[in-house]
Backbone as a ProteinNet text record, in pm:
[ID]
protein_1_A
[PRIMARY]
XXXXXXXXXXXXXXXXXXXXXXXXXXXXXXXXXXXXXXXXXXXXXXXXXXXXXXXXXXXXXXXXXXXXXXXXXXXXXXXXXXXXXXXXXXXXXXXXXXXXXXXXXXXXXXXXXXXXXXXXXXXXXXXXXXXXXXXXXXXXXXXXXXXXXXXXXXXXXXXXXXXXXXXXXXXXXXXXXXXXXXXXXXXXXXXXXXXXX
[TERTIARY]
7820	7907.9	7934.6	8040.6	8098.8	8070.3	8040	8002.3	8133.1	8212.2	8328.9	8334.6	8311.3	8256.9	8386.5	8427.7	8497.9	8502.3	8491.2	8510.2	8519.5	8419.8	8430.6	8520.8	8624.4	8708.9	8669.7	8637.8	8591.1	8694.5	8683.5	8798.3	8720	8859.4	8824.7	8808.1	8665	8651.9	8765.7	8815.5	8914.5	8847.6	8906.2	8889.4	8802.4	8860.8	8882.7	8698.7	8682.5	8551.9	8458.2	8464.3	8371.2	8345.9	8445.8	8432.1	8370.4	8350.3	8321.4	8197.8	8155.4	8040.4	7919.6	7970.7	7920.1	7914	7971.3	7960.2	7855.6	7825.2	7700.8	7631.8	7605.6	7458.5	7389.3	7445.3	7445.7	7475	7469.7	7537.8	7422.1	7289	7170.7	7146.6	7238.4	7179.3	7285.4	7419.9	7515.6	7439	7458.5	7412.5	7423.7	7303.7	7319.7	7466.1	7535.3	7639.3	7613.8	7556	7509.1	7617.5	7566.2	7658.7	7747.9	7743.6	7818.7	7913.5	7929.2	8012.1	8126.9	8066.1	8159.4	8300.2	8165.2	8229.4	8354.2	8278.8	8350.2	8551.1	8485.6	8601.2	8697.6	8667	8749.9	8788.2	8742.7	8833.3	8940.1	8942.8	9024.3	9143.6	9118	9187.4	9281.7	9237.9	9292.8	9336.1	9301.5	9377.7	9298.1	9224.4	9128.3	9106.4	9083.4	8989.7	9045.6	9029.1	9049.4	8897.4	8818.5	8720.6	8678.2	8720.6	8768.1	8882.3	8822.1	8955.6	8955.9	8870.6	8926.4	9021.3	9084	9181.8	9082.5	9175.6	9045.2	8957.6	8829	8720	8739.1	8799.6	8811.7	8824.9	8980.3	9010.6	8851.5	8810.7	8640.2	8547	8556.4	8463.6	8501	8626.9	8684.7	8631.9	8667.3	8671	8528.2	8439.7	8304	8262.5	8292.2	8247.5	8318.7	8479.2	8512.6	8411.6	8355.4	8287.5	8113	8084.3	7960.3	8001	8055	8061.3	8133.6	8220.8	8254.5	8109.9	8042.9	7927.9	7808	7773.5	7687.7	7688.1	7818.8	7819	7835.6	7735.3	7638.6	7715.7	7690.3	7767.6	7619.6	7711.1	7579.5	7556.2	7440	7380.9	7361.9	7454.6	7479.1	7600.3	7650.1	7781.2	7699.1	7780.9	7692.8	7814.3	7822.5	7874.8	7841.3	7974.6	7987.7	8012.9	7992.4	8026.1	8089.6	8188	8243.8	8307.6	8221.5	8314.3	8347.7	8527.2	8567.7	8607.4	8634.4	8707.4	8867.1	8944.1	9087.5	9021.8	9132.8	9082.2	9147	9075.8	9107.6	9221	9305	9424.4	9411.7	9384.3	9350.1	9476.2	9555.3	9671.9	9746.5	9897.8	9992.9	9929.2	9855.5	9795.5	9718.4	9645.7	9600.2	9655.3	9806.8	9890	9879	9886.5	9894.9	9785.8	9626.6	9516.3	9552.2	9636.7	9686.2	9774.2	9855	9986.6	9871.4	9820.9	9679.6	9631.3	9568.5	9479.1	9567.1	9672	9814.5	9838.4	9800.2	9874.4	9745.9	9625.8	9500.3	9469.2	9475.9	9455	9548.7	9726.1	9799.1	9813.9	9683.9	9733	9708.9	9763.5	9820.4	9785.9	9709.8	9719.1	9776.9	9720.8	9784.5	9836.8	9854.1	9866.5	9804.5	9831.2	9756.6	9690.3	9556.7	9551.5	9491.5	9536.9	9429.7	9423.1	9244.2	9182	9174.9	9281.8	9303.6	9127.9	9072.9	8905.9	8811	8694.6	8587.7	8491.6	8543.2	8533.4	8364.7	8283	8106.9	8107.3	8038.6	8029.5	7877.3	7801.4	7701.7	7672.2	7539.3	7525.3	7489.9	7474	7400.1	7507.9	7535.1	7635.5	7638.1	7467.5	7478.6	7429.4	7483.7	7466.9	7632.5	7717.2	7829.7	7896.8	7829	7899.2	7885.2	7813.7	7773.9	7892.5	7955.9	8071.7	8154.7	8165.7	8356.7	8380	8329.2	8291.3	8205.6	8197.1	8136.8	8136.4	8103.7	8158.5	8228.3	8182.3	8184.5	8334.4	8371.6	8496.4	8636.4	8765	8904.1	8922.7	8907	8960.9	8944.7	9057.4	8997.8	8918.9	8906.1	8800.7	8821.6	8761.3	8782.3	8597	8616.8	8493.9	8546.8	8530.9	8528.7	8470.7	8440.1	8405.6	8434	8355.8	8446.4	8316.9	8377.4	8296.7	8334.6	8165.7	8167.1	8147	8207	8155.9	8090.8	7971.1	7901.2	7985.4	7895.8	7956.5	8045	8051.7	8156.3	8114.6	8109.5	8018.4	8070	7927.5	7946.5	7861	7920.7	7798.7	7755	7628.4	7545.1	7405.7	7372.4	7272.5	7208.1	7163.2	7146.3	7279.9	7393.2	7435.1	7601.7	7711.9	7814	7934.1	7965.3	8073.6	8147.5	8267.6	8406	8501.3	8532.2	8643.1	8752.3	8793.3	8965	9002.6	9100	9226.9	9198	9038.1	9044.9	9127.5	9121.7	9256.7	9201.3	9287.8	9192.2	9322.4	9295.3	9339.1	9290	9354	9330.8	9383	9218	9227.2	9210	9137.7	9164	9180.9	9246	9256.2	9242.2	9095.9	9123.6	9082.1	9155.9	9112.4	8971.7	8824.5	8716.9	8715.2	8686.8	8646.6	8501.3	8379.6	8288.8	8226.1	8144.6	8070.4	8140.4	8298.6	8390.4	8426.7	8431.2	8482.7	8600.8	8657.8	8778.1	8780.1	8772.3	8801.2	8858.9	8917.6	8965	8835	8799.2	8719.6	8854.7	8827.7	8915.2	8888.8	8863.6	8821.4	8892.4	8791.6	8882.9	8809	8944.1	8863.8	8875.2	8820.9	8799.5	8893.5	8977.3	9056.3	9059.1	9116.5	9084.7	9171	9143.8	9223.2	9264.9	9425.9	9576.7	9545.2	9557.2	9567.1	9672.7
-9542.5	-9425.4	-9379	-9343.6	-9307.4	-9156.7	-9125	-8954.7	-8954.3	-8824.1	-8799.4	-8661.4	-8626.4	-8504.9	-8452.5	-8332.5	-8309.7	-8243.5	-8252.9	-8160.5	-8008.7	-7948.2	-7783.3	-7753.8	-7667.8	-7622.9	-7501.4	-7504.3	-7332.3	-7292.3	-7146.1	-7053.6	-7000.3	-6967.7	-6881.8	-6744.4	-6698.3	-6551	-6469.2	-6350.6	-6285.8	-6232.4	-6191.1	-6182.2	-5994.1	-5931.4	-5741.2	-5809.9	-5879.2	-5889.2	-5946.2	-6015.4	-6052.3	-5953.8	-5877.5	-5755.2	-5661.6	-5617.4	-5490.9	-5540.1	-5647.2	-5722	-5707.9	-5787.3	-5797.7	-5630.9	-5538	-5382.5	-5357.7	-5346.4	-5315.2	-5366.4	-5481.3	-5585.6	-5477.1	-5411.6	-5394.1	-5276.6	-5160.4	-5064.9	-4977.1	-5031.4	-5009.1	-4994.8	-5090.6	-5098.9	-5017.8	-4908.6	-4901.8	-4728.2	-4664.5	-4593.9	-4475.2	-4366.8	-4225.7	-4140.5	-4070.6	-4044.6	-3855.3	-3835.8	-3685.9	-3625.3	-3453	-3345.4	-3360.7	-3433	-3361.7	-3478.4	-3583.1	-3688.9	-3651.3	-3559.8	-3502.9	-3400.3	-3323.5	-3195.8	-3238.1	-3348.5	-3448.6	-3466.8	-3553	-3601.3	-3466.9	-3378.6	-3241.2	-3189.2	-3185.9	-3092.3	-3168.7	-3322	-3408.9	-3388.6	-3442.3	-3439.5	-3307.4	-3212.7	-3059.8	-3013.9	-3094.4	-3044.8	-2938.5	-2955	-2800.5	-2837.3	-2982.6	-3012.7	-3160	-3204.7	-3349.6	-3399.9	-3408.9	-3466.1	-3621.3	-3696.9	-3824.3	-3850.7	-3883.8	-3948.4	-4088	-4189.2	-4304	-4360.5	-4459.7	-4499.7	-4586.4	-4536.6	-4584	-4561.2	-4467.9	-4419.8	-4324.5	-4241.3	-4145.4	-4236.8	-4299.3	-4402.4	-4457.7	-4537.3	-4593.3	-4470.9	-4381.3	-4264.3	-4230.8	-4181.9	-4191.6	-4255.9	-4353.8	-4503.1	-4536.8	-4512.2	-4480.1	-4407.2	-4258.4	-4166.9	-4191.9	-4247	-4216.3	-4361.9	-4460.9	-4548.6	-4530.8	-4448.8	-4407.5	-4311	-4195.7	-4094.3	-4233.7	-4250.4	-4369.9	-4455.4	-4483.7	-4573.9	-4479.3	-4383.8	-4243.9	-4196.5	-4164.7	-4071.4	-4102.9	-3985.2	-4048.4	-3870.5	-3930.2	-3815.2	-3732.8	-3587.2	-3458.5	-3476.6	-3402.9	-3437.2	-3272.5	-3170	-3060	-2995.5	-2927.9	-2900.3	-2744.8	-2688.4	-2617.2	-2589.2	-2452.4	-2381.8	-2418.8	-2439.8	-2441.6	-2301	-2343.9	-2210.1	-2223.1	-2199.9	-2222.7	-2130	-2061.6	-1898.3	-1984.6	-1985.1	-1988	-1842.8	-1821.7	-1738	-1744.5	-1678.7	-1691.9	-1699.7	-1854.8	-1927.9	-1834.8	-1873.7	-1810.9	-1820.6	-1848	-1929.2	-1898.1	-2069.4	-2093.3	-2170.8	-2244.3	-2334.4	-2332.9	-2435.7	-2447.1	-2576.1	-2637.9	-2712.6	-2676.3	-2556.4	-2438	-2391.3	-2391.7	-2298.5	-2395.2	-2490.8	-2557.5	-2490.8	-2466	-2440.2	-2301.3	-2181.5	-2062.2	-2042.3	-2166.9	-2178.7	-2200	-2318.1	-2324.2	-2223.6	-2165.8	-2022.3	-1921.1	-1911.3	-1795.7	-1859.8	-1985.6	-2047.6	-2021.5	-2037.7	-2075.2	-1863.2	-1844.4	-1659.7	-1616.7	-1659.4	-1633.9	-1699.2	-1798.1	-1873.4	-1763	-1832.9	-1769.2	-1869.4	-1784.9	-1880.4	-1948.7	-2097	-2218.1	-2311.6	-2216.9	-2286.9	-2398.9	-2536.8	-2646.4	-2620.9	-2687.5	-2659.6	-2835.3	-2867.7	-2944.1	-2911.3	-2991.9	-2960.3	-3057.4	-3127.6	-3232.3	-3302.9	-3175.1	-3244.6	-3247	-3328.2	-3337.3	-3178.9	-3131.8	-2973.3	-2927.3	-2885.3	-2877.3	-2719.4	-2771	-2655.2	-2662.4	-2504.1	-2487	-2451.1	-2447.5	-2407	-2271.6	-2206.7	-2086.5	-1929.8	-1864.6	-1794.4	-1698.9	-1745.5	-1626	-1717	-1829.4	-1889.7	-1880.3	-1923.5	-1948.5	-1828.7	-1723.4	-1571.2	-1545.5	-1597.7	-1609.5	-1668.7	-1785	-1817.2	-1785.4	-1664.6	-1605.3	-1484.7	-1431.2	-1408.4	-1284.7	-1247.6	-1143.7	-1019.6	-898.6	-776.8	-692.9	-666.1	-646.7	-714	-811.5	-895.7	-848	-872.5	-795.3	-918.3	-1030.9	-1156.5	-1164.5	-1162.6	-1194.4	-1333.2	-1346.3	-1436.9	-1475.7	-1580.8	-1658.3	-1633.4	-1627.1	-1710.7	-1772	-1938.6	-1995.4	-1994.1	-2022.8	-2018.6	-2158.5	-2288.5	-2398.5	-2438.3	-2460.4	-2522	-2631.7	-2709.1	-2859.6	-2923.9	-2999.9	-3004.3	-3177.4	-3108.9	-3261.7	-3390.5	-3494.9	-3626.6	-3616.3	-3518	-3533.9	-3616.6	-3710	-3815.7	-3694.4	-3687.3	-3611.9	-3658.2	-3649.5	-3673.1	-3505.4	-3556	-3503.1	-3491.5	-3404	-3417.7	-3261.3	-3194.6	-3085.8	-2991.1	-3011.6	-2959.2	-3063.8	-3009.1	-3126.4	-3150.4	-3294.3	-3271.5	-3352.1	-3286.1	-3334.5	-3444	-3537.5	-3621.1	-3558.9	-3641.4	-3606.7	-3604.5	-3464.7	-3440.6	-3438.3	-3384.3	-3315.6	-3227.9	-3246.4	-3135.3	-3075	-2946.2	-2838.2	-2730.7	-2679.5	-2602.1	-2427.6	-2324.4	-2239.2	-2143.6	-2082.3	-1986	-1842.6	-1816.8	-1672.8	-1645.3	-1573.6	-1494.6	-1340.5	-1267.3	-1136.2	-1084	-984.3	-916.7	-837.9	-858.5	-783.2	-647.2	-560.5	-475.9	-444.8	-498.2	-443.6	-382.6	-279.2	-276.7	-241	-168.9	-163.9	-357.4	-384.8	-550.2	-581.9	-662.3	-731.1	-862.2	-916.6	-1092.3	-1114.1	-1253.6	-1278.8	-1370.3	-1344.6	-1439.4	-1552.2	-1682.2	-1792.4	-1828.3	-1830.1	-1959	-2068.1	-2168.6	-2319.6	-2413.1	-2491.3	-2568.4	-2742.8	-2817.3	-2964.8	-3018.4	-3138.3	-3228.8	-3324.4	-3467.6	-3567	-3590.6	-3700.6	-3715.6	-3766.1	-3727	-3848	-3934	-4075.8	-4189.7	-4193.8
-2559.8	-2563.2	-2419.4	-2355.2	-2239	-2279.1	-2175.2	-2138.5	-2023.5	-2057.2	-1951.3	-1912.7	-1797.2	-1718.8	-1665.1	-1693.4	-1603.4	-1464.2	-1421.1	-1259.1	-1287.2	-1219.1	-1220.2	-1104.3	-1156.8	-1078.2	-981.8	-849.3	-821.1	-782.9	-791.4	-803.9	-676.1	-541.6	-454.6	-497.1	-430.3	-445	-370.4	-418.7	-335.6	-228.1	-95	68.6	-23.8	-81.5	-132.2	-199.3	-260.1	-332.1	-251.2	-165.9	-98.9	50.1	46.1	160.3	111.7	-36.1	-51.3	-86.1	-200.9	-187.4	-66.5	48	180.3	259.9	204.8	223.4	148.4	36.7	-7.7	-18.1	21.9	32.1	185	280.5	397.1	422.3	301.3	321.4	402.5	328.7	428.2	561.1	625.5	757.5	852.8	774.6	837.4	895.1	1037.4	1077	971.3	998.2	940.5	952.8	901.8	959.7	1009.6	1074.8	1106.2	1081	1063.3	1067	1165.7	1267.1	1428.4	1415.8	1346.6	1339.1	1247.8	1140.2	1050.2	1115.7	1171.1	1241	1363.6	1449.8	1549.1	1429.1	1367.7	1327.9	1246	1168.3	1117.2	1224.9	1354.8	1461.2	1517.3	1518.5	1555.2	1432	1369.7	1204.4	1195.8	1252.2	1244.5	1340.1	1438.2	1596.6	1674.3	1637.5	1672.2	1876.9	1863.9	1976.8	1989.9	2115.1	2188.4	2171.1	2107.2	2098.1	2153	2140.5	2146.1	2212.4	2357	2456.6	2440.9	2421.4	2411.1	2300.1	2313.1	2215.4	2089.2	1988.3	1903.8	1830.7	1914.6	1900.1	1766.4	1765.7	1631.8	1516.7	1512.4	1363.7	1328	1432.1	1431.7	1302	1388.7	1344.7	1186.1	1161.3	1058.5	936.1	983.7	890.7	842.5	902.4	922.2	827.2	838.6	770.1	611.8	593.5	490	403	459.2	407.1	307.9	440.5	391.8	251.7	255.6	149.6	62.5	44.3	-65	-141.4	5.4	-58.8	-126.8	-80.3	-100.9	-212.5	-283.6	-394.3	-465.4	-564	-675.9	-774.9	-896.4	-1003.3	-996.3	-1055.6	-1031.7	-1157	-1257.1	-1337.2	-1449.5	-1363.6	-1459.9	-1381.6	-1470.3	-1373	-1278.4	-1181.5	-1053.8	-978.5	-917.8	-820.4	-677.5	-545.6	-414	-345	-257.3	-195.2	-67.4	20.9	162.2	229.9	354.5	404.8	557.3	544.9	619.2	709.1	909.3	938.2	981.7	971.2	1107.1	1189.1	1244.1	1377.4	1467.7	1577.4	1724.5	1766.6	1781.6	1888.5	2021.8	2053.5	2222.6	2296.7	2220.4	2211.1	2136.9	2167.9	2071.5	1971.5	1947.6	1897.4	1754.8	1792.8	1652.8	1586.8	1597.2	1543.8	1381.5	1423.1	1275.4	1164.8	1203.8	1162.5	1137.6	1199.2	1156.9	1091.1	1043.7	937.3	829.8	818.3	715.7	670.8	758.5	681.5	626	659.1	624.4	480.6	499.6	351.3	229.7	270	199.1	135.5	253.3	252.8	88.6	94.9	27.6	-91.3	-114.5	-277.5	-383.5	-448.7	-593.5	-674.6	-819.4	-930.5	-971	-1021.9	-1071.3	-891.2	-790.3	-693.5	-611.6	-603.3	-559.3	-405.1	-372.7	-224.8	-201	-26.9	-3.2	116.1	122.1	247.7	331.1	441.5	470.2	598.8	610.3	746.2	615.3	648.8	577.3	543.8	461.4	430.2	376.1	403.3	458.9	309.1	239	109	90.2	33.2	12.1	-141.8	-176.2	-328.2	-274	-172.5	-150.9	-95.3	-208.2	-109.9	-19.5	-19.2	124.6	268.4	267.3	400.3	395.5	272.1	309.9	356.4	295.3	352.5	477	577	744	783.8	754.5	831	766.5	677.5	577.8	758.4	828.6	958.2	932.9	1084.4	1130.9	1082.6	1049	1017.1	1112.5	1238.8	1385.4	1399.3	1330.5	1396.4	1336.1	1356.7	1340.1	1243.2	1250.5	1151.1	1053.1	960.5	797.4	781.4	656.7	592.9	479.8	451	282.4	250.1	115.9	63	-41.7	-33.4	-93.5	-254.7	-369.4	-471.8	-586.2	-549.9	-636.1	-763.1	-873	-986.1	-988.7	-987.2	-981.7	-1109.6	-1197.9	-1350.9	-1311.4	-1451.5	-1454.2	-1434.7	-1371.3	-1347.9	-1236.5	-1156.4	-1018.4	-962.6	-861.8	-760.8	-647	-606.2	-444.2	-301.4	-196.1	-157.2	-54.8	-102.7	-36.8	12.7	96.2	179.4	160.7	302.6	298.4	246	281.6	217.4	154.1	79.9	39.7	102.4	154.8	213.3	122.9	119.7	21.4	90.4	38.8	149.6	203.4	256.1	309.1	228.9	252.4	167.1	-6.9	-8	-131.5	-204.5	-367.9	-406.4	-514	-510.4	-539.4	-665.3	-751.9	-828.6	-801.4	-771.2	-710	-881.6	-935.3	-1065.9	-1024.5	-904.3	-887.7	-724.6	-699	-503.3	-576.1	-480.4	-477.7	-355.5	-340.2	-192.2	-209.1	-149.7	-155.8	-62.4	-69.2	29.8	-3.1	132.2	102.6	230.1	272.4	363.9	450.9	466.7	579.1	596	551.1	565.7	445.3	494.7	375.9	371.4	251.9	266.7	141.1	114.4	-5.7	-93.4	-170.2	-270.3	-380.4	-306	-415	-470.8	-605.8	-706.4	-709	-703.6	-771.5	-822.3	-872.1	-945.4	-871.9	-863.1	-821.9	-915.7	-846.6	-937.4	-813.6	-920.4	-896.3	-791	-680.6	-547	-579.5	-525	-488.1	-444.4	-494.2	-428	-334
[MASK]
+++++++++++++++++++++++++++++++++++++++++++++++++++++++++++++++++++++++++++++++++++++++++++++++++++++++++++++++++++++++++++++++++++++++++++++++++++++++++++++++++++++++++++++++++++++++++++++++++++++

């Protein structure tokens, strides 16, 4: 009896599977990405600051950070409240002005109104650390406090505290003006939705 074998055909792996593959075999060995790398890259991203004079160096940084949080986050396991007190920026340049069109816009949402937060945006579960940077009392600048509900199964990453990717998007359910203490700020609610591809 003749035995007739045929030839196994291999199929090239695609270049997208064997990259992301070879990314997490190794995702181990890719550096910590500290707070100040975050912070580094949101002032670039926002114009705040020239951080990065070489050519290059930022996209690098970037690309970096948006890898790790991609590889990092892991779904939460009950749904749980953020917290984020931004102040009105300073204006030192024509460069900020963009970051003061921003806050004019963020200050003024209105229900059902969409927001995004285009820098890697730094949120707490605690709202009285986040109430330290909504600002000063002593100071003339208004303030946000943030307010976002995270529902079970979000993937986030985090550390000491959560940072959200680029250009998170956000559903805005309440803006009210607070007055407390001789102070004024707006308290926003929102809600998390899924990022634009």
């Amino acid at each position: 009896m003749i035995k007739i074998f045929t030839p196994k055909v291999k199929t090239k792996e695609l270049f997208c599977r064997q990259y992301w593959k070879n990314v997490k075999e190794h995702v181990h060995t890719l550096p910590t990405i500290s707070r100040f790398d975050f912070n580094d890259a949101s002032y670039e991203i926002m114009c705040l600051d020239n951080v990065y004079q070489s050519m290059g160096t930022l996209g690098k940084l970037i690309k970096k950070n948006d890898l790790v949080q991609k590889l990092s986050e892991r779904p939460v396991s009950q749904d749980f409240v953020l917290y984020r007190g931004i102040s009105e920026p300073v204006i030192y340049n024509t460069n900020t002005k963009y970051i003061e069109a921003l806050f004019k816009k963020c200050i003024n949402l209105k229900k059902g109104n969409f927001l995004y937060m285009p820098e890697y945006s730094f949120w707490s579960d605690s709202k009285k650390i986040a109430f330290q940077y909504k600002h000063s009392p002593n100071q003339e600048r208004q303030g946000i406090l943030y307010e976002l509900k995270i529902p079970k199964g979000t993937k986030l990453y985090q550390k000491a505290y959560t940072i959200l990717r680029r250009y998170s998007k956000f559903l805005c359910i309440d803006n009210k003006m607070i007055m407390q203490n001789n102070e004024k700020y707006n308290h926003i609610k929102l809600t998390l939705l899924p990022r634009d591809i």
